[in-house]
Amino acid sequence: MNFNSTRPLSYDSTDNQIINPFITTLNDNEEHDRKSPKPLKRAKSIVSPKSLSALFTRNKRSSIRRKRRSLILSTNEQNSSFTCQDYKLPDQPEFQFSSGGEYLSSSTNSDLESLPDLTDDEYTPESTPIKPVPNCYFTTIEEPPRFDFKKLYNLKDKLVDEPVLLLQPSIFEIPEILYKIISYVDCQNSILPQESSPIRRRPLSYKHAMLIHGNKELAERALLEQQQLLLPSRGSPLLNCLLVNKMFYKVTCDVLSQKFYSSDETQLTKFIDNQGVTTVKFQPTLFILHKLFQTKQPLFDQVISHINFSNLSWFELYMCPKILPPISIFQQCGTKLKKLIITGSKIIDDSFVSQLSKYCPNLETIDFRASELISDFGIYQISNHCKRLKSINFGRKNKGHFITDSSISRLIEHNRELNTIGLAGCFITDKTLFEIAYKLPNITRLSLNNCHHLSNHSISMIFSNSHFFQKLSVLELRFNLQIVDLKSLIEFKRRQKYHHDIILLLELCETLMYKMRQQEFEMDKLISQKIFQDISDWANDYNDGDLSYQEIVQLTTRQQHA
């Protein structure tokens, strides 16, 4: 094996032009040629042509050689007119690169000769001097561990036995449950503007209070009590629910939009002024305006223009005399409207009632108290279209002659489920009272205040019959001074308590109450006299039905011997 003997290059020698990075130019080319070291020769390759490395690198070497040759030719042609500057090394004598082709070719050849020659020749042995690796297995490598399938089966059984705890959402993250919660908060804390329902009407005088309660302290307390207005509280918890998160805000807005009520005209003005993108879009099921005596029609029209009445079931204008609700409201809600209360109106008349009854046939409650322009014609139209009424009230103080038996009788005929009737001040007669007694077995509240056409005979006859008014709990007969015989009412009140377990609330004026107390006293006096007479007759009767002493002794001895 032939190879070129080479020595390692010295790093400290300045004659080593390969590793020295500092180059200085010389003007004298001869001195440069004289002092330049001999170029290094390439080392011979020791790769055998039959080896695997030669097989993989042969094609690569040929391509590298072609690239080097093309590079040398291209650089000679391009640098034929190139003028080199002088470079100087600080540790070497000055030398100069020649700009001619000879120097470039010589330097290039020297660079190429300094690289090791990895080509094979005839002197390269077929095998390398490297120690051959023995053909044997590696005994130091351990066998891979075997997978234990029993552990997998045991793990599977554990996963089946142990229940997987899934993260369930909170109840406050479920919209349906959250809606129920906020609706409950609304029902518990929202107070609608309504008159509180009194236990009984306020006494007309101190004497009247004494006749009702029979106690000085209770009478004075009843006179001092006033009917309180239930106003909505300003600190509603629903306002805090709006600030929790987006879901709370959305659900709370839905709950708030279902009720619209106001008892102050300034609130309606603010509602109109604050209309914007973020305003709650009202689609109420309940609409109440309470005691807006001075509110006029233009303001009401602006308010309802921002409200959708398609889901309305309760419409109330309590003592709003200057407001006439448009028929379009009742066209929107239609059959969904169940409760209609318009009291103290000076605008509503029979034409309005006639149109309303056509669009809202499913009404269950109608309250037209003190709406004095409504007459028999309007009530007749209601009886033709509304067949599911449970509560009606047409009471009034003035123009009572507008409502008579002709309309009320027909209304009773078509609505047998009525349980509350208010006809105070109407010109009804005994005919209507008999029809109520015969045709309405479920009647519980009956107001007949100031009905002067009712006779004393009909009152005593109807309330003396134990088959009539078995569920009646409230009866109002104020200012019916034509009633003289009140014994039937006293007996009816006691019968309701002992037979039906109902405490009857009987409302009478001061005059009738005084008459009833006198007649009640006479009745109690007569009853007590009868009881005393029965006891006296039993005590003084010789043959009272008891056994004598001798008969008792004989009966005792017989029992002992037996």
Coordinates of C-alpha atoms in Angstrom, one line a residue:
M1 CA 0.0 0.0 0.0
N2 CA 1.5 3.3 -1.0
F3 CA 0.5 6.6 0.6
N4 CA 2.0 10.1 0.9
S5 CA 3.7 11.0 4.1
T6 CA 2.4 14.2 5.4
R7 CA 3.1 16.3 8.5
P8 CA 0.7 18.2 10.6
L9 CA 0.5 21.9 9.8
S10 CA 2.1 24.3 12.3
Y11 CA -0.3 26.9 13.7
D12 CA 2.4 29.2 14.8
S13 CA 4.3 29.4 11.6
T14 CA 3.6 32.4 9.5
D15 CA 4.5 30.4 6.4
N16 CA 1.3 28.5 6.6
Q17 CA -0.9 30.4 4.2
I18 CA -3.9 28.1 4.7
I19 CA -4.6 28.8 8.3
N20 CA -3.3 32.4 8.6
P21 CA -6.2 34.8 8.1
F22 CA -4.0 37.9 7.7
I23 CA -2.8 38.6 4.2
T24 CA -0.4 41.4 3.1
T25 CA 0.5 42.4 -0.4
L26 CA 4.0 42.5 -1.9
N27 CA 5.2 44.4 -4.8
D28 CA 7.9 41.9 -5.5
N29 CA 6.5 38.7 -7.0
E30 CA 9.9 37.0 -6.9
E31 CA 10.2 37.4 -3.2
H32 CA 6.8 36.0 -2.8
D33 CA 7.6 33.0 -5.0
R34 CA 10.8 32.4 -3.1
K35 CA 9.3 32.5 0.4
S36 CA 6.0 30.8 -0.4
P37 CA 6.0 27.3 1.0
K38 CA 5.5 24.2 -1.2
P39 CA 1.9 23.3 -1.7
L40 CA 0.7 20.2 0.1
K41 CA -0.2 17.1 -1.8
R42 CA -3.4 15.3 -1.5
A43 CA -3.7 12.1 0.5
K44 CA -4.6 9.0 -1.3
S45 CA -7.9 7.4 -0.7
I46 CA -7.9 4.1 1.1
V47 CA -11.3 3.1 -0.1
S48 CA -11.5 -0.1 -2.1
P49 CA -13.5 0.0 -5.3
K50 CA -15.4 -3.1 -4.2
S51 CA -16.4 -1.6 -0.8
L52 CA -19.9 -0.2 0.0
S53 CA -18.6 3.3 0.5
A54 CA -17.2 3.4 -3.0
L55 CA -20.5 2.3 -4.4
F56 CA -22.4 5.2 -2.7
T57 CA -19.8 7.9 -3.3
R58 CA -18.7 7.3 -6.9
N59 CA -21.5 9.2 -8.5
K60 CA -21.1 12.0 -6.1
R61 CA -17.4 12.4 -6.7
S62 CA -17.9 12.7 -10.5
S63 CA -20.4 15.4 -10.1
I64 CA -18.1 17.3 -7.7
R65 CA -15.2 17.1 -10.2
R66 CA -17.4 18.5 -13.0
K67 CA -18.5 21.4 -10.8
R68 CA -14.9 22.2 -9.9
R69 CA -13.7 22.2 -13.5
S70 CA -16.6 24.4 -14.6
L71 CA -15.9 26.8 -11.7
I72 CA -12.2 27.1 -12.7
L73 CA -12.9 27.9 -16.3
S74 CA -15.5 30.5 -15.4
T75 CA -13.3 32.3 -12.9
N76 CA -10.4 32.4 -15.4
E77 CA -12.6 34.1 -18.0
Q78 CA -14.2 36.5 -15.6
N79 CA -11.0 37.6 -13.8
S80 CA -8.9 38.1 -17.0
S81 CA -9.3 41.9 -16.6
F82 CA -9.5 42.0 -12.8
T83 CA -6.9 44.1 -11.0
C84 CA -5.9 42.9 -7.5
Q85 CA -4.9 45.2 -4.8
D86 CA -2.0 44.6 -2.6
Y87 CA -2.7 42.9 0.8
K88 CA -0.2 42.7 3.6
L89 CA 0.1 40.3 6.5
P90 CA 1.6 41.7 9.7
D91 CA 3.7 38.5 10.4
Q92 CA 4.9 37.7 7.0
P93 CA 7.1 39.4 4.4
E94 CA 5.2 41.3 1.8
F95 CA 3.9 39.4 -1.2
Q96 CA 1.6 40.2 -4.1
F97 CA -1.2 38.4 -5.9
S98 CA -0.7 38.4 -9.6
S99 CA -3.7 39.4 -11.6
G100 CA -2.7 37.2 -14.5
G101 CA -4.1 33.9 -15.4
E102 CA -0.9 32.1 -14.4
Y103 CA -1.2 33.0 -10.7
L104 CA -4.9 32.1 -10.6
S105 CA -4.3 28.8 -12.2
S106 CA -1.3 28.1 -10.0
S107 CA -3.1 29.1 -6.8
T108 CA -6.2 27.2 -7.8
N109 CA -4.1 24.1 -8.5
S110 CA -2.2 24.5 -5.3
D111 CA -5.5 24.7 -3.4
L112 CA -6.8 21.7 -5.2
E113 CA -3.6 19.8 -4.5
S114 CA -3.8 20.6 -0.8
L115 CA -7.1 18.8 -0.6
P116 CA -7.0 15.0 0.0
D117 CA -7.6 12.9 -3.1
L118 CA -10.2 10.3 -2.3
T119 CA -10.1 8.7 -5.7
D120 CA -9.2 5.1 -6.0
D121 CA -6.2 3.9 -8.0
E122 CA -4.5 0.6 -8.7
Y123 CA -2.4 0.8 -5.6
T124 CA -5.3 1.0 -3.2
P125 CA -5.9 -2.3 -1.5
E126 CA -9.2 -4.0 -1.7
S127 CA -9.6 -4.0 2.1
T128 CA -9.1 -1.2 4.6
P129 CA -6.7 -1.4 7.5
I130 CA -9.6 -1.1 9.9
K131 CA -10.1 -4.1 12.2
P132 CA -13.0 -6.2 10.9
V133 CA -16.1 -6.4 13.0
P134 CA -17.0 -10.0 13.9
N135 CA -20.2 -11.3 12.5
C136 CA -22.1 -12.0 15.7
Y137 CA -25.2 -10.9 17.6
F138 CA -25.1 -8.2 20.2
T139 CA -25.4 -10.0 23.5
T140 CA -25.5 -6.7 25.6
I141 CA -28.9 -5.7 24.3
E142 CA -31.7 -6.9 26.6
E143 CA -34.9 -8.4 25.3
P144 CA -37.9 -6.0 25.1
P145 CA -40.3 -6.5 28.0
R146 CA -43.4 -8.4 27.3
F147 CA -46.8 -6.7 27.7
D148 CA -48.9 -8.1 30.5
F149 CA -52.5 -8.3 29.2
K150 CA -53.8 -9.2 32.7
K151 CA -53.0 -5.6 33.9
L152 CA -55.0 -4.3 30.9
Y153 CA -58.0 -6.4 31.8
N154 CA -57.8 -5.4 35.5
L155 CA -57.6 -1.7 34.5
K156 CA -60.6 -2.2 32.3
D157 CA -62.6 -3.7 35.2
K158 CA -61.6 -0.9 37.5
L159 CA -62.8 1.7 34.9
V160 CA -66.1 -0.1 34.6
D161 CA -66.6 -0.5 38.4
E162 CA -65.7 3.1 39.3
P163 CA -68.3 5.6 38.1
V164 CA -67.0 8.4 36.0
L165 CA -67.7 11.7 37.6
L166 CA -68.7 14.1 34.8
L167 CA -68.7 17.8 35.4
Q168 CA -72.3 18.8 35.4
P169 CA -73.3 22.4 34.7
S170 CA -74.6 24.6 37.4
I171 CA -78.3 25.3 37.7
F172 CA -77.5 28.9 37.0
E173 CA -76.0 28.0 33.6
I174 CA -79.2 26.3 32.4
P175 CA -81.5 28.9 30.8
E176 CA -84.8 27.1 31.6
I177 CA -84.0 26.7 35.3
L178 CA -82.6 30.2 35.5
Y179 CA -85.9 31.5 34.0
K180 CA -87.9 29.7 36.7
I181 CA -85.7 31.1 39.5
I182 CA -85.9 34.7 38.2
S183 CA -89.6 34.4 37.6
Y184 CA -90.1 33.2 41.2
V185 CA -88.0 36.2 42.4
D186 CA -90.2 38.5 40.3
C187 CA -93.5 37.0 41.7
Q188 CA -92.2 37.2 45.3
N189 CA -90.9 40.8 45.2
S190 CA -92.8 42.7 42.5
I191 CA -95.8 44.6 43.9
L192 CA -98.4 45.7 41.4
P193 CA -100.1 49.1 41.9
Q194 CA -103.4 48.0 43.2
E195 CA -105.8 48.8 46.0
S196 CA -105.4 46.4 48.9
S197 CA -108.4 44.2 49.3
P198 CA -110.0 45.1 52.7
I199 CA -111.5 42.6 55.0
R200 CA -114.6 44.6 55.0
R201 CA -115.6 48.1 54.0
R202 CA -114.8 51.1 56.2
P203 CA -117.6 52.1 58.6
L204 CA -119.5 55.2 57.7
S205 CA -119.5 56.6 61.2
Y206 CA -118.6 55.8 64.8
K207 CA -122.1 54.5 65.6
H208 CA -121.8 52.3 62.5
A209 CA -118.5 51.0 63.7
M210 CA -119.9 50.2 67.1
L211 CA -122.8 48.3 65.5
I212 CA -120.4 46.3 63.5
H213 CA -117.7 45.4 66.1
G214 CA -119.6 45.9 69.3
N215 CA -116.4 47.1 71.0
K216 CA -115.2 50.6 71.5
E217 CA -111.5 49.9 70.9
L218 CA -112.2 47.9 67.7
A219 CA -114.6 50.6 66.5
E220 CA -112.0 53.4 66.9
R221 CA -109.4 51.3 65.2
A222 CA -111.7 50.6 62.2
L223 CA -112.3 54.3 61.8
L224 CA -108.6 55.1 61.8
E225 CA -107.7 52.5 59.2
Q226 CA -107.5 53.7 55.7
Q227 CA -107.3 51.8 52.5
Q228 CA -103.6 51.6 51.6
L229 CA -102.2 51.7 48.1
L230 CA -99.8 48.9 47.3
L231 CA -97.0 50.7 45.4
P232 CA -94.1 48.8 43.6
S233 CA -90.9 48.9 45.5
R234 CA -88.0 50.7 43.9
G235 CA -85.3 48.3 45.1
S236 CA -86.3 45.3 43.1
P237 CA -83.9 42.4 43.1
L238 CA -84.4 42.0 39.4
L239 CA -82.3 45.1 38.8
N240 CA -79.4 43.4 40.5
C241 CA -79.9 40.3 38.4
L242 CA -79.2 42.4 35.3
L243 CA -75.6 42.9 36.4
V244 CA -74.5 39.2 37.0
N245 CA -73.6 38.0 33.5
K246 CA -74.9 37.9 30.0
M247 CA -77.3 35.0 30.6
F248 CA -78.7 36.6 33.7
Y249 CA -79.2 39.8 31.8
K250 CA -81.0 38.1 28.9
V251 CA -83.3 36.1 31.1
T252 CA -84.0 39.0 33.4
C253 CA -84.9 41.2 30.5
D254 CA -87.4 38.5 29.3
V255 CA -89.0 38.5 32.7
L256 CA -89.1 42.3 33.0
S257 CA -90.6 42.6 29.6
Q258 CA -93.7 40.6 30.6
K259 CA -95.1 43.2 33.0
F260 CA -95.8 46.9 32.4
Y261 CA -97.3 48.9 35.2
S262 CA -97.1 52.5 36.4
S263 CA -98.8 54.8 38.9
D264 CA -96.9 58.0 38.0
E265 CA -97.1 60.0 34.8
T266 CA -93.4 61.0 35.1
Q267 CA -92.5 57.4 34.8
L268 CA -94.3 57.2 31.4
T269 CA -92.5 60.3 30.2
K270 CA -89.1 58.8 31.1
F271 CA -90.0 55.6 29.4
I272 CA -90.6 57.5 26.2
D273 CA -87.5 59.6 26.5
N274 CA -85.1 56.7 27.2
Q275 CA -86.1 54.6 24.2
G276 CA -82.9 53.2 22.5
V277 CA -81.1 50.1 21.3
T278 CA -80.5 48.7 24.8
T279 CA -84.1 49.4 26.1
V280 CA -86.0 46.3 27.1
K281 CA -88.5 45.5 24.3
F282 CA -91.8 45.1 26.2
Q283 CA -94.1 42.3 25.2
P284 CA -96.2 42.2 28.4
T285 CA -98.8 39.8 29.6
L286 CA -99.9 42.4 32.1
F287 CA -100.5 46.1 31.5
I288 CA -101.7 48.3 34.4
L289 CA -102.0 52.1 34.7
H290 CA -103.2 53.1 38.2
K291 CA -104.9 56.4 39.1
L292 CA -103.5 58.6 36.4
F293 CA -106.2 61.2 36.6
Q294 CA -104.5 63.9 34.5
T295 CA -102.8 61.7 31.9
K296 CA -104.1 62.5 28.4
Q297 CA -104.5 60.5 25.3
P298 CA -101.4 61.7 23.3
L299 CA -99.0 60.5 26.1
F300 CA -100.8 57.1 26.2
D301 CA -100.5 56.7 22.5
Q302 CA -96.8 57.3 22.6
V303 CA -96.4 54.7 25.3
I304 CA -98.3 52.0 23.6
S305 CA -96.4 52.6 20.3
H306 CA -93.3 51.0 21.9
I307 CA -95.2 48.0 23.3
N308 CA -96.2 44.7 21.6
F309 CA -99.6 43.5 23.0
S310 CA -99.7 40.2 21.2
N311 CA -99.3 38.2 24.5
L312 CA -101.5 40.4 26.7
S313 CA -103.8 38.6 29.1
W314 CA -104.5 41.4 31.7
F315 CA -105.4 44.9 30.7
E316 CA -106.2 47.4 33.5
L317 CA -106.9 51.2 33.5
Y318 CA -107.8 52.0 37.1
M319 CA -109.2 55.5 37.4
C320 CA -107.8 56.9 34.2
P321 CA -110.8 58.9 33.1
K322 CA -109.2 60.6 30.1
I323 CA -107.7 57.6 28.3
L324 CA -109.4 55.6 25.6
P325 CA -107.5 52.5 24.7
P326 CA -107.5 51.9 20.9
I327 CA -109.1 48.8 19.5
S328 CA -105.8 47.8 17.9
I329 CA -104.6 46.7 21.3
F330 CA -107.4 44.1 21.6
Q331 CA -106.9 43.1 18.0
Q332 CA -103.3 42.1 18.8
C333 CA -104.0 40.1 21.9
G334 CA -107.3 38.7 20.7
T335 CA -108.4 35.5 22.5
K336 CA -105.4 35.7 24.9
L337 CA -107.0 38.5 26.9
K338 CA -108.7 37.1 30.1
K339 CA -109.0 40.0 32.4
L340 CA -110.3 43.5 31.5
I341 CA -110.6 46.3 34.1
I342 CA -111.5 49.8 33.0
T343 CA -112.9 51.8 35.9
G344 CA -113.9 55.4 36.2
S345 CA -113.8 56.1 32.5
K346 CA -115.7 59.0 31.0
I347 CA -114.9 58.0 27.4
I348 CA -115.7 54.3 27.0
D349 CA -119.2 53.7 25.6
D350 CA -121.3 50.9 24.1
S351 CA -119.6 51.0 20.7
F352 CA -116.2 50.4 22.3
V353 CA -117.6 47.5 24.3
S354 CA -119.2 46.0 21.3
Q355 CA -116.0 46.0 19.2
L356 CA -114.0 44.7 22.1
S357 CA -116.3 41.8 22.8
K358 CA -115.9 40.6 19.2
Y359 CA -112.1 40.4 19.4
C360 CA -111.8 39.1 22.9
P361 CA -114.4 36.3 23.3
N362 CA -112.4 34.4 26.0
L363 CA -112.8 37.1 28.7
E364 CA -113.2 35.8 32.2
T365 CA -113.2 39.0 34.2
I366 CA -114.9 42.3 33.2
D367 CA -114.9 45.3 35.5
F368 CA -116.5 48.5 34.2
R369 CA -117.2 50.1 37.5
A370 CA -118.1 53.8 37.3
S371 CA -117.9 53.7 33.5
E372 CA -121.3 55.4 33.3
L373 CA -121.6 55.5 29.5
I374 CA -122.1 51.7 29.2
S375 CA -125.7 50.7 28.9
D376 CA -127.8 47.6 28.3
F377 CA -126.8 47.6 24.6
G378 CA -123.1 47.1 25.4
I379 CA -123.8 44.4 28.0
Y380 CA -126.1 42.7 25.5
Q381 CA -123.2 42.5 23.0
I382 CA -120.9 41.1 25.7
S383 CA -123.4 38.4 26.4
N384 CA -123.5 37.4 22.7
H385 CA -119.8 37.0 22.3
C386 CA -118.3 36.3 25.8
K387 CA -119.5 32.9 27.1
R388 CA -116.7 32.2 29.7
L389 CA -117.2 34.9 32.2
K390 CA -116.6 34.2 35.9
S391 CA -116.6 37.8 37.3
I392 CA -118.5 40.9 36.2
N393 CA -118.9 44.3 37.8
F394 CA -121.0 47.1 36.4
G395 CA -121.5 49.0 39.6
R396 CA -122.0 52.7 39.5
K397 CA -123.4 55.7 41.4
N398 CA -125.0 57.6 38.6
K399 CA -127.0 56.7 35.5
G400 CA -128.0 53.4 37.0
H401 CA -131.1 53.3 34.8
F402 CA -128.8 52.4 31.8
I403 CA -128.5 48.8 33.2
T404 CA -131.6 46.8 33.8
D405 CA -132.9 43.2 33.9
S406 CA -133.0 42.9 30.1
S407 CA -129.2 42.8 29.7
I408 CA -128.2 41.2 33.0
S409 CA -130.7 38.3 32.6
R410 CA -129.3 37.5 29.2
L411 CA -125.7 37.7 30.5
I412 CA -126.5 35.3 33.3
E413 CA -128.2 32.9 30.8
H414 CA -125.0 32.6 28.7
N415 CA -122.5 32.5 31.6
R416 CA -123.5 29.8 34.2
E417 CA -120.0 29.8 35.8
L418 CA -120.2 33.3 37.2
N419 CA -119.0 33.4 40.8
T420 CA -118.7 37.2 41.4
I421 CA -121.4 39.8 40.4
G422 CA -121.4 43.5 41.1
L423 CA -124.5 45.4 40.3
A424 CA -124.4 48.3 42.7
G425 CA -126.6 51.2 41.7
C426 CA -128.2 49.3 38.8
F427 CA -132.0 49.3 38.2
I428 CA -132.4 45.5 38.6
T429 CA -135.5 44.0 40.1
D430 CA -136.5 40.7 41.8
K431 CA -136.4 39.0 38.4
T432 CA -132.6 39.3 38.3
L433 CA -132.2 38.2 41.9
F434 CA -134.3 35.0 41.3
E435 CA -132.3 34.2 38.2
I436 CA -129.0 34.5 40.1
A437 CA -130.4 32.2 42.8
Y438 CA -131.7 29.6 40.4
K439 CA -129.0 29.6 37.7
L440 CA -125.8 30.4 39.4
P441 CA -125.0 27.7 42.1
N442 CA -121.3 28.7 42.3
I443 CA -121.9 32.3 43.2
T444 CA -119.6 33.4 46.1
R445 CA -119.7 37.3 46.0
L446 CA -122.8 39.4 45.4
S447 CA -123.0 43.1 45.5
L448 CA -126.5 44.7 45.5
N449 CA -125.7 48.0 47.1
N450 CA -128.2 50.8 46.4
C451 CA -130.5 48.6 44.3
H452 CA -133.8 50.3 45.2
H453 CA -136.0 48.1 42.9
L454 CA -135.4 45.0 45.0
S455 CA -138.4 44.2 47.2
N456 CA -138.4 43.1 50.8
H457 CA -140.5 40.1 49.9
S458 CA -138.0 38.7 47.4
I459 CA -135.1 39.1 49.9
S460 CA -136.9 37.3 52.7
M461 CA -138.2 34.5 50.3
I462 CA -134.9 33.8 48.6
F463 CA -132.6 33.8 51.7
S464 CA -135.1 31.7 53.7
N465 CA -134.7 28.9 51.2
S466 CA -131.8 26.6 52.2
H467 CA -131.2 25.5 48.6
F468 CA -130.1 28.9 47.4
F469 CA -126.7 30.5 47.7
Q470 CA -125.0 27.6 49.5
K471 CA -121.5 28.9 48.6
L472 CA -122.1 32.6 49.2
S473 CA -119.5 34.3 51.4
V474 CA -119.9 38.0 50.7
L475 CA -123.3 39.8 50.5
E476 CA -123.5 43.6 50.2
L477 CA -126.9 45.3 50.7
R478 CA -126.0 48.8 51.7
F479 CA -128.5 51.6 51.3
N480 CA -131.4 49.3 50.4
L481 CA -133.7 50.9 53.0
Q482 CA -136.8 49.2 51.5
I483 CA -135.7 46.0 53.2
V484 CA -137.5 45.8 56.5
D485 CA -137.5 42.1 57.5
L486 CA -133.9 41.1 58.1
K487 CA -134.7 37.9 60.0
S488 CA -134.2 35.8 56.9
L489 CA -130.7 37.3 56.5
I490 CA -129.8 36.5 60.1
E491 CA -131.0 32.9 59.7
F492 CA -129.1 32.7 56.4
K493 CA -125.9 33.9 58.1
R494 CA -126.1 31.3 60.9
R495 CA -127.0 28.6 58.5
Q496 CA -123.9 29.2 56.4
K497 CA -121.8 28.9 59.5
Y498 CA -123.2 25.8 61.0
H499 CA -124.2 23.8 57.8
H500 CA -121.6 24.9 55.3
D501 CA -118.7 26.2 57.5
I502 CA -118.8 29.6 55.8
I503 CA -118.5 32.8 57.7
L504 CA -120.7 35.2 55.8
L505 CA -119.6 38.8 55.5
L506 CA -122.8 40.8 55.4
E507 CA -122.3 44.5 54.5
L508 CA -125.1 46.8 55.5
C509 CA -125.4 50.5 56.0
E510 CA -125.8 52.1 59.4
T511 CA -129.6 52.1 59.2
L512 CA -129.9 48.5 58.1
M513 CA -127.3 47.4 60.6
Y514 CA -129.2 49.0 63.4
K515 CA -132.4 47.2 62.3
M516 CA -130.5 43.9 62.1
R517 CA -129.1 44.2 65.6
Q518 CA -132.5 44.9 67.0
Q519 CA -134.1 42.0 65.2
E520 CA -131.2 39.7 66.1
F521 CA -131.6 40.7 69.7
E522 CA -135.3 39.9 69.6
M523 CA -134.6 36.6 67.9
D524 CA -132.0 35.6 70.5
K525 CA -134.4 36.7 73.3
L526 CA -137.2 34.5 71.8
I527 CA -134.8 31.6 71.5
S528 CA -133.6 31.9 75.0
Q529 CA -137.2 32.1 76.3
K530 CA -138.0 28.9 74.4
I531 CA -135.0 27.1 75.9
F532 CA -135.9 28.2 79.4
Q533 CA -139.5 27.0 78.9
D534 CA -138.3 23.6 77.7
I535 CA -136.1 23.2 80.7
S536 CA -138.9 24.3 83.1
D537 CA -141.3 21.8 81.5
W538 CA -138.9 19.0 81.8
A539 CA -138.0 19.8 85.4
N540 CA -141.7 20.2 86.6
D541 CA -143.2 17.3 84.7
Y542 CA -144.3 14.4 87.0
N543 CA -143.8 11.8 84.3
D544 CA -140.5 12.9 82.8
G545 CA -139.7 9.4 81.6
D546 CA -137.1 8.6 84.3
L547 CA -137.2 5.4 86.5
S548 CA -138.2 5.5 90.2
Y549 CA -135.9 4.5 93.0
Q550 CA -137.6 1.1 93.6
E551 CA -137.4 0.2 89.9
I552 CA -133.7 1.0 90.0
V553 CA -133.1 -1.2 93.0
Q554 CA -135.0 -4.1 91.5
L555 CA -133.0 -3.8 88.3
T556 CA -129.7 -3.8 90.2
T557 CA -130.5 -7.0 92.1
R558 CA -131.5 -8.8 89.0
Q559 CA -128.2 -8.0 87.4
Q560 CA -126.4 -9.3 90.5
H561 CA -128.2 -12.7 90.6
A562 CA -127.7 -13.1 86.9

